[in-house]
Amino acid sequence: MKITPDESCLIDDDLRLKEVVQAVSKANEIALDTEADSMHAYPEKICLLQIRTQKSSWLVDPLSDVDCRPLLEAFQDKILIFHAADYDLRLLYKRFGFRPSQVFDTMWAARMVGHERFGLEFLVKHYFNVQLEKGPQTANWGMRPLTPAMAQYALNDVFYLHQLTHLMREELTKLGRLEWLHEISQKVIDQACLPEKDTSDREWRIKGSQKMSRRELAVLKAIYYWRENEAIQANRPPFFVLNHDLSVAIAISAANNEKWGSLLPRRLSQRRRQGLEKAITKSLTIKAQDYPNRIKTERFRTTDEEKRRADRLKSIRDDAAETLNLDPSIIASKATLTRLGLNDAEKATSELMQWQRQILKL
């Protein structure tokens, strides 16, 4: 795809955005994508909106003073085409409180058609014999101006979505699975557009903390929030300050009165070393009764009858998946099958979509 000067320029003023809004308002389906700076800044933010109608493409700059509200209002009654919509929808909801009414997700469409690979690069190659360049996927999208390569990469993310949607909509209709995709799309919207939960007692429980003692957890919690504060001040992702594995290792050593200074990376500044030491020292003064509790993992204890019921459902699922040429996990995951086998399976059944219940004969 060749980029014209008009397409490669950012829309960063309200006058030019008004023209985009007018074009969007006349369209029925809008291809949409976002770029964020999660690898380069903290907290992450939306740095780019890629938009395409059937005829035109635009890059809108939400980092500028442009007012995006009229654009989002124009999106509201449209079918928005995404590839892997979940992350984009979460960003849009968090930044703008935006919840779409309809979504067509080409990633999920590809899975429902039966493709074993469903990345955008693969689909474009499969359907159009065009090789997309991977390009600057992990670039700093907060930088301005965008390089030509970044602009082309961003525009390519939406350029083929209308055509993909048309082709896969036809395939899904022939297979009788278009309504299945509609159910999935609605679930994606529902799960992505939720108010942020209070994770104050969970957000710091990083990978590797599950088997730690309560004293070790107390130190880890202190390290986590020290790291969080440093990341925000530096506007850099937390792993640039201290990665998960080191955080856990330091917490375990400090809680057991072992020397932990040698674990620190050499690049850590003296100021940060002192701040971390202060946070750890303070955590070690906490009374034992105030240590964080370990979170018990929910375990399913099944009877022989329940196991037989789950095995029967697995057999139904696997046979259907082979017949339909679908990944079995799309119909029901192993954990879902286990829960469905329990005597009290009402909640698990209610969480399934209608087409999944029909396949499993529930």
Short mmCIF file of C-alpha atoms in Angstrom, two decimals:
data_model
loop_
_atom_site.label_atom_id
_atom_site.label_comp_id
_atom_site.label_asym_id
_atom_site.label_seq_id
_atom_site.Cartn_x
_atom_site.Cartn_y
_atom_site.Cartn_z
CA MET A 1 0.00 0.00 0.00
CA LYS A 2 1.32 3.46 -0.94
CA ILE A 3 0.76 6.37 1.43
CA THR A 4 -0.24 9.71 0.02
CA PRO A 5 0.84 12.89 1.84
CA ASP A 6 -2.73 13.49 3.00
CA GLU A 7 -3.00 10.02 4.53
CA SER A 8 0.35 10.19 6.31
CA CYS A 9 -0.42 13.48 8.06
CA LEU A 10 -1.86 13.43 11.55
CA ILE A 11 -5.27 14.96 12.13
CA ASP A 12 -4.40 17.23 15.05
CA ASP A 13 -6.83 20.14 14.84
CA ASP A 14 -10.60 20.34 15.23
CA LEU A 15 -11.21 21.83 11.78
CA ARG A 16 -9.65 18.87 9.96
CA LEU A 17 -11.24 16.44 12.40
CA LYS A 18 -14.64 17.86 11.50
CA GLU A 19 -14.12 16.62 7.94
CA VAL A 20 -13.33 13.14 9.28
CA VAL A 21 -16.45 13.17 11.44
CA GLN A 22 -18.58 14.10 8.43
CA ALA A 23 -17.14 11.22 6.40
CA VAL A 24 -17.59 8.78 9.29
CA SER A 25 -21.19 9.88 9.77
CA LYS A 26 -22.03 8.86 6.19
CA ALA A 27 -20.53 5.36 6.49
CA ASN A 28 -22.16 2.23 7.89
CA GLU A 29 -19.00 0.39 8.87
CA ILE A 30 -15.76 1.91 10.16
CA ALA A 31 -12.42 0.12 10.44
CA LEU A 32 -10.68 1.20 13.61
CA ASP A 33 -7.43 0.53 15.44
CA THR A 34 -5.36 2.20 18.14
CA GLU A 35 -1.69 2.51 19.00
CA ALA A 36 -0.51 3.00 22.57
CA ASP A 37 2.85 3.56 24.26
CA SER A 38 2.78 0.76 26.84
CA MET A 39 6.38 -0.19 26.05
CA HIS A 40 7.66 3.34 26.50
CA ALA A 41 5.50 5.23 29.01
CA TYR A 42 3.61 4.68 32.24
CA PRO A 43 0.71 4.74 32.63
CA GLU A 44 0.06 3.89 28.99
CA LYS A 45 -2.05 6.18 26.83
CA ILE A 46 -3.67 6.11 23.41
CA CYS A 47 -1.30 7.78 20.97
CA LEU A 48 -3.07 7.21 17.67
CA LEU A 49 -6.47 6.39 16.22
CA GLN A 50 -6.41 4.72 12.80
CA ILE A 51 -9.70 5.12 10.94
CA ARG A 52 -10.86 3.91 7.56
CA THR A 53 -14.12 4.05 5.65
CA GLN A 54 -14.48 2.13 2.39
CA LYS A 55 -12.71 4.96 0.54
CA SER A 56 -10.46 6.93 2.88
CA SER A 57 -8.03 6.54 5.79
CA TRP A 58 -7.00 8.93 8.54
CA LEU A 59 -4.64 9.03 11.50
CA VAL A 60 -6.07 11.04 14.38
CA ASP A 61 -3.77 12.35 17.10
CA PRO A 62 -5.39 12.13 20.55
CA LEU A 63 -2.18 13.52 22.10
CA SER A 64 -2.90 16.89 20.51
CA ASP A 65 -5.53 19.39 21.62
CA VAL A 66 -8.06 17.90 19.22
CA ASP A 67 -11.49 17.18 20.77
CA CYS A 68 -12.24 13.51 20.00
CA ARG A 69 -15.76 13.55 21.46
CA PRO A 70 -17.57 14.36 18.16
CA LEU A 71 -15.68 11.51 16.50
CA LEU A 72 -16.64 9.02 19.20
CA GLU A 73 -20.24 10.16 18.97
CA ALA A 74 -20.14 9.50 15.22
CA PHE A 75 -18.83 5.98 15.93
CA GLN A 76 -21.66 5.17 18.30
CA ASP A 77 -24.28 3.81 15.88
CA LYS A 78 -21.78 2.28 13.43
CA ILE A 79 -20.45 -1.24 13.06
CA LEU A 80 -16.81 -0.90 14.12
CA ILE A 81 -14.40 -3.33 12.50
CA PHE A 82 -11.39 -4.29 14.62
CA HIS A 83 -8.78 -7.00 14.50
CA ALA A 84 -8.50 -8.35 18.06
CA ALA A 85 -10.84 -5.75 19.53
CA ASP A 86 -10.39 -6.45 23.23
CA TYR A 87 -7.30 -4.32 23.92
CA ASP A 88 -8.47 -1.43 21.75
CA LEU A 89 -11.88 -1.39 23.41
CA ARG A 90 -10.32 -1.38 26.87
CA LEU A 91 -8.14 1.59 25.92
CA LEU A 92 -11.06 3.51 24.40
CA TYR A 93 -13.29 2.82 27.39
CA LYS A 94 -10.61 3.78 29.89
CA ARG A 95 -9.62 6.98 28.04
CA PHE A 96 -12.98 8.19 26.72
CA GLY A 97 -15.62 6.06 28.43
CA PHE A 98 -16.56 4.89 24.94
CA ARG A 99 -18.64 1.75 24.47
CA PRO A 100 -19.60 0.77 20.90
CA SER A 101 -22.96 -0.66 19.99
CA GLN A 102 -21.67 -3.16 17.42
CA VAL A 103 -18.29 -4.71 16.63
CA PHE A 104 -17.04 -7.04 13.91
CA ASP A 105 -13.79 -8.62 15.09
CA THR A 106 -11.83 -10.12 12.19
CA MET A 107 -9.63 -12.08 14.59
CA TRP A 108 -12.63 -13.87 16.08
CA ALA A 109 -14.20 -14.20 12.63
CA ALA A 110 -11.07 -16.02 11.44
CA ARG A 111 -11.22 -18.39 14.40
CA MET A 112 -14.90 -19.08 13.79
CA VAL A 113 -14.21 -19.79 10.10
CA GLY A 114 -11.70 -22.40 11.28
CA HIS A 115 -8.33 -20.77 10.64
CA GLU A 116 -5.62 -22.14 12.93
CA ARG A 117 -3.65 -18.91 12.45
CA PHE A 118 -5.52 -15.66 12.83
CA GLY A 119 -3.03 -12.78 13.03
CA LEU A 120 -3.71 -9.87 10.69
CA GLU A 121 -0.47 -10.48 8.80
CA PHE A 122 -1.48 -14.08 8.08
CA LEU A 123 -5.03 -13.19 7.04
CA VAL A 124 -3.92 -10.48 4.62
CA LYS A 125 -1.43 -12.89 3.07
CA HIS A 126 -4.04 -15.69 2.93
CA TYR A 127 -6.85 -13.68 1.37
CA PHE A 128 -5.01 -11.07 -0.72
CA ASN A 129 -1.51 -12.52 -1.18
CA VAL A 130 -0.06 -9.33 0.29
CA GLN A 131 2.83 -9.50 2.75
CA LEU A 132 2.50 -6.85 5.44
CA GLU A 133 5.73 -5.59 6.93
CA LYS A 134 5.96 -6.15 10.66
CA GLY A 135 7.62 -2.77 10.87
CA PRO A 136 7.62 -0.59 13.97
CA GLN A 137 5.06 -2.54 16.03
CA THR A 138 6.88 -1.77 19.29
CA ALA A 139 7.88 1.77 18.30
CA ASN A 140 7.29 4.71 20.61
CA TRP A 141 3.93 5.87 19.28
CA GLY A 142 4.07 8.94 21.50
CA MET A 143 6.88 10.43 19.41
CA ARG A 144 6.13 13.20 16.93
CA PRO A 145 6.43 13.46 14.03
CA LEU A 146 5.70 9.88 13.04
CA THR A 147 8.19 8.36 10.66
CA PRO A 148 6.89 7.32 7.22
CA ALA A 149 7.36 3.68 8.25
CA MET A 150 5.24 4.20 11.38
CA ALA A 151 2.52 5.94 9.38
CA GLN A 152 2.42 3.15 6.82
CA TYR A 153 2.33 0.46 9.50
CA ALA A 154 -0.54 2.26 11.27
CA LEU A 155 -2.57 2.70 8.09
CA ASN A 156 -2.04 -0.92 7.05
CA ASP A 157 -3.68 -2.03 10.29
CA VAL A 158 -7.04 -0.78 9.00
CA PHE A 159 -6.58 -0.79 5.21
CA TYR A 160 -7.71 -4.40 4.64
CA LEU A 161 -10.33 -4.74 7.38
CA HIS A 162 -13.37 -3.89 5.24
CA GLN A 163 -12.38 -6.45 2.61
CA LEU A 164 -11.64 -9.09 5.25
CA THR A 165 -14.99 -8.42 6.86
CA HIS A 166 -16.84 -8.85 3.57
CA LEU A 167 -15.12 -12.15 2.76
CA MET A 168 -15.38 -13.68 6.22
CA ARG A 169 -18.96 -12.53 6.67
CA GLU A 170 -19.81 -14.52 3.54
CA GLU A 171 -17.92 -17.56 4.85
CA LEU A 172 -19.59 -17.39 8.25
CA THR A 173 -23.02 -17.02 6.64
CA LYS A 174 -22.44 -20.16 4.54
CA LEU A 175 -21.28 -22.01 7.66
CA GLY A 176 -24.27 -20.77 9.67
CA ARG A 177 -21.98 -19.14 12.25
CA LEU A 178 -22.56 -15.43 11.74
CA GLU A 179 -24.87 -15.25 14.74
CA TRP A 180 -22.20 -17.03 16.76
CA LEU A 181 -19.79 -14.24 15.94
CA HIS A 182 -22.39 -11.63 16.94
CA GLU A 183 -22.68 -13.28 20.35
CA ILE A 184 -18.91 -13.34 20.75
CA SER A 185 -18.62 -9.70 19.70
CA GLN A 186 -21.19 -8.63 22.27
CA LYS A 187 -19.33 -10.56 24.97
CA VAL A 188 -16.05 -8.90 23.95
CA ILE A 189 -17.72 -5.49 24.33
CA ASP A 190 -19.23 -6.41 27.70
CA GLN A 191 -15.94 -7.68 29.11
CA ALA A 192 -13.82 -4.81 27.78
CA CYS A 193 -16.13 -1.96 28.78
CA LEU A 194 -16.34 -2.50 32.50
CA PRO A 195 -15.54 -0.04 35.28
CA GLU A 196 -12.13 -0.76 36.75
CA LYS A 197 -12.36 -3.16 39.66
CA ASP A 198 -10.81 -2.44 43.02
CA THR A 199 -7.65 -4.53 42.80
CA SER A 200 -5.91 -2.98 45.79
CA ASP A 201 -5.23 -6.38 47.35
CA ARG A 202 -4.44 -8.16 44.09
CA GLU A 203 -2.61 -5.83 41.73
CA TRP A 204 0.67 -6.23 43.60
CA ARG A 205 0.47 -10.03 43.63
CA ILE A 206 2.73 -10.53 40.65
CA LYS A 207 3.79 -13.78 39.02
CA GLY A 208 5.80 -15.86 41.47
CA SER A 209 4.01 -14.64 44.59
CA GLN A 210 1.54 -17.53 44.90
CA LYS A 211 3.73 -19.67 47.15
CA MET A 212 5.31 -16.90 49.21
CA SER A 213 4.86 -16.69 52.98
CA ARG A 214 2.82 -13.88 54.51
CA ARG A 215 5.97 -12.06 55.68
CA GLU A 216 7.47 -12.35 52.20
CA LEU A 217 4.22 -11.00 50.74
CA ALA A 218 4.43 -7.99 53.04
CA VAL A 219 7.87 -7.13 51.66
CA LEU A 220 6.80 -7.79 48.07
CA LYS A 221 3.83 -5.44 48.47
CA ALA A 222 6.17 -2.67 49.65
CA ILE A 223 8.55 -3.29 46.75
CA TYR A 224 5.66 -3.26 44.27
CA TYR A 225 4.35 0.13 45.36
CA TRP A 226 7.85 1.61 45.54
CA ARG A 227 8.39 0.41 41.97
CA GLU A 228 5.00 1.75 40.88
CA ASN A 229 5.81 5.20 42.20
CA GLU A 230 9.22 5.19 40.51
CA ALA A 231 7.66 4.11 37.20
CA ILE A 232 5.10 6.92 37.27
CA GLN A 233 7.73 9.52 38.14
CA ALA A 234 9.99 8.33 35.33
CA ASN A 235 7.10 7.78 32.88
CA ARG A 236 8.53 4.36 32.13
CA PRO A 237 6.96 0.89 32.44
CA PRO A 238 7.61 -0.72 35.86
CA PHE A 239 9.77 -3.53 34.47
CA PHE A 240 12.34 -0.89 33.46
CA VAL A 241 12.69 -0.07 37.15
CA LEU A 242 12.78 -3.63 38.50
CA ASN A 243 11.45 -6.76 36.83
CA HIS A 244 9.04 -9.24 38.41
CA ASP A 245 11.56 -12.01 39.05
CA LEU A 246 13.96 -9.69 40.87
CA SER A 247 11.14 -8.17 42.90
CA VAL A 248 10.11 -11.62 44.14
CA ALA A 249 13.71 -12.74 44.80
CA ILE A 250 14.51 -9.59 46.77
CA ALA A 251 11.31 -9.89 48.80
CA ILE A 252 12.07 -13.50 49.74
CA SER A 253 15.66 -12.70 50.73
CA ALA A 254 14.76 -9.60 52.76
CA ALA A 255 11.89 -11.33 54.58
CA ASN A 256 14.23 -14.13 55.64
CA ASN A 257 16.93 -11.74 56.87
CA GLU A 258 19.26 -12.58 54.02
CA LYS A 259 21.44 -10.07 52.17
CA TRP A 260 19.68 -8.87 49.05
CA GLY A 261 21.77 -5.92 47.89
CA SER A 262 23.80 -8.05 45.49
CA LEU A 263 20.59 -8.93 43.62
CA LEU A 264 20.07 -5.36 42.47
CA PRO A 265 20.99 -4.53 38.87
CA ARG A 266 24.07 -2.33 38.52
CA ARG A 267 22.13 0.28 36.55
CA LEU A 268 19.91 1.05 39.58
CA SER A 269 20.77 4.55 40.78
CA GLN A 270 21.88 5.28 44.32
CA ARG A 271 18.69 7.25 44.92
CA ARG A 272 16.56 4.28 43.92
CA ARG A 273 18.65 1.89 46.00
CA GLN A 274 18.10 4.04 49.04
CA GLY A 275 14.38 4.37 48.34
CA LEU A 276 13.97 0.62 47.93
CA GLU A 277 15.92 -0.08 51.13
CA LYS A 278 13.69 2.35 53.02
CA ALA A 279 10.53 0.68 51.69
CA ILE A 280 11.79 -2.80 52.60
CA THR A 281 12.94 -1.75 56.05
CA LYS A 282 9.54 -0.24 56.78
CA SER A 283 7.73 -3.39 55.60
CA LEU A 284 9.77 -5.51 58.03
CA THR A 285 8.37 -3.55 60.97
CA ILE A 286 4.79 -4.62 60.21
CA LYS A 287 3.21 -6.80 62.87
CA ALA A 288 2.67 -10.42 61.91
CA GLN A 289 -1.11 -10.15 62.23
CA ASP A 290 -1.06 -7.37 59.64
CA TYR A 291 0.80 -9.34 56.96
CA PRO A 292 -1.20 -9.85 53.75
CA ASN A 293 -3.07 -13.14 53.60
CA ARG A 294 -2.25 -15.71 51.00
CA ILE A 295 -5.00 -16.13 48.43
CA LYS A 296 -6.34 -19.63 48.30
CA THR A 297 -6.62 -21.04 44.83
CA GLU A 298 -10.09 -22.29 44.01
CA ARG A 299 -9.91 -26.02 43.54
CA PHE A 300 -12.60 -28.26 42.18
CA ARG A 301 -13.08 -31.46 44.13
CA THR A 302 -15.12 -33.67 41.92
CA THR A 303 -16.91 -36.91 42.62
CA ASP A 304 -16.67 -39.86 40.26
CA GLU A 305 -20.10 -39.00 38.91
CA GLU A 306 -19.07 -35.39 38.29
CA LYS A 307 -15.91 -36.54 36.52
CA ARG A 308 -17.97 -38.81 34.28
CA ARG A 309 -20.29 -35.90 33.47
CA ALA A 310 -17.33 -33.65 32.59
CA ASP A 311 -15.79 -36.41 30.46
CA ARG A 312 -19.08 -36.86 28.60
CA LEU A 313 -19.21 -33.11 27.87
CA LYS A 314 -15.58 -33.18 26.73
CA SER A 315 -16.41 -35.98 24.32
CA ILE A 316 -19.35 -34.01 22.93
CA ARG A 317 -17.16 -30.89 22.63
CA ASP A 318 -14.28 -32.68 20.91
CA ASP A 319 -16.52 -34.48 18.43
CA ALA A 320 -18.27 -31.21 17.58
CA ALA A 321 -14.96 -29.34 17.24
CA GLU A 322 -13.66 -31.95 14.78
CA THR A 323 -16.88 -31.84 12.76
CA LEU A 324 -16.99 -28.04 12.72
CA ASN A 325 -13.22 -27.64 12.20
CA LEU A 326 -12.98 -25.44 15.28
CA ASP A 327 -10.48 -25.15 18.11
CA PRO A 328 -12.18 -27.11 20.95
CA SER A 329 -11.32 -24.40 23.50
CA ILE A 330 -13.57 -21.96 21.61
CA ILE A 331 -16.54 -24.17 22.43
CA ALA A 332 -15.54 -24.66 26.07
CA SER A 333 -12.28 -24.56 28.00
CA LYS A 334 -11.08 -27.40 30.21
CA ALA A 335 -11.93 -25.39 33.33
CA THR A 336 -15.43 -24.71 32.01
CA LEU A 337 -15.99 -28.41 31.33
CA THR A 338 -14.91 -29.22 34.88
CA ARG A 339 -17.32 -26.66 36.32
CA LEU A 340 -20.11 -27.91 34.07
CA GLY A 341 -19.56 -31.39 35.45
CA LEU A 342 -20.19 -30.29 39.01
CA ASN A 343 -23.59 -30.82 40.57
CA ASP A 344 -23.95 -27.04 40.89
CA ALA A 345 -23.18 -26.11 37.28
CA GLU A 346 -25.84 -23.43 36.88
CA LYS A 347 -23.40 -20.49 36.92
CA ALA A 348 -21.02 -22.10 34.44
CA THR A 349 -23.92 -22.83 32.08
CA SER A 350 -25.21 -19.27 32.31
CA GLU A 351 -21.79 -17.92 31.34
CA LEU A 352 -21.80 -19.85 28.07
CA MET A 353 -23.14 -18.26 24.92
CA GLN A 354 -26.27 -19.69 23.35
CA TRP A 355 -24.43 -21.39 20.49
CA GLN A 356 -22.00 -23.02 22.93
CA ARG A 357 -24.88 -24.40 24.99
CA GLN A 358 -26.50 -25.78 21.86
CA ILE A 359 -23.31 -27.58 20.81
CA LEU A 360 -22.85 -29.05 24.29
CA LYS A 361 -26.55 -29.97 24.42
CA LEU A 362 -27.14 -28.06 27.64
#
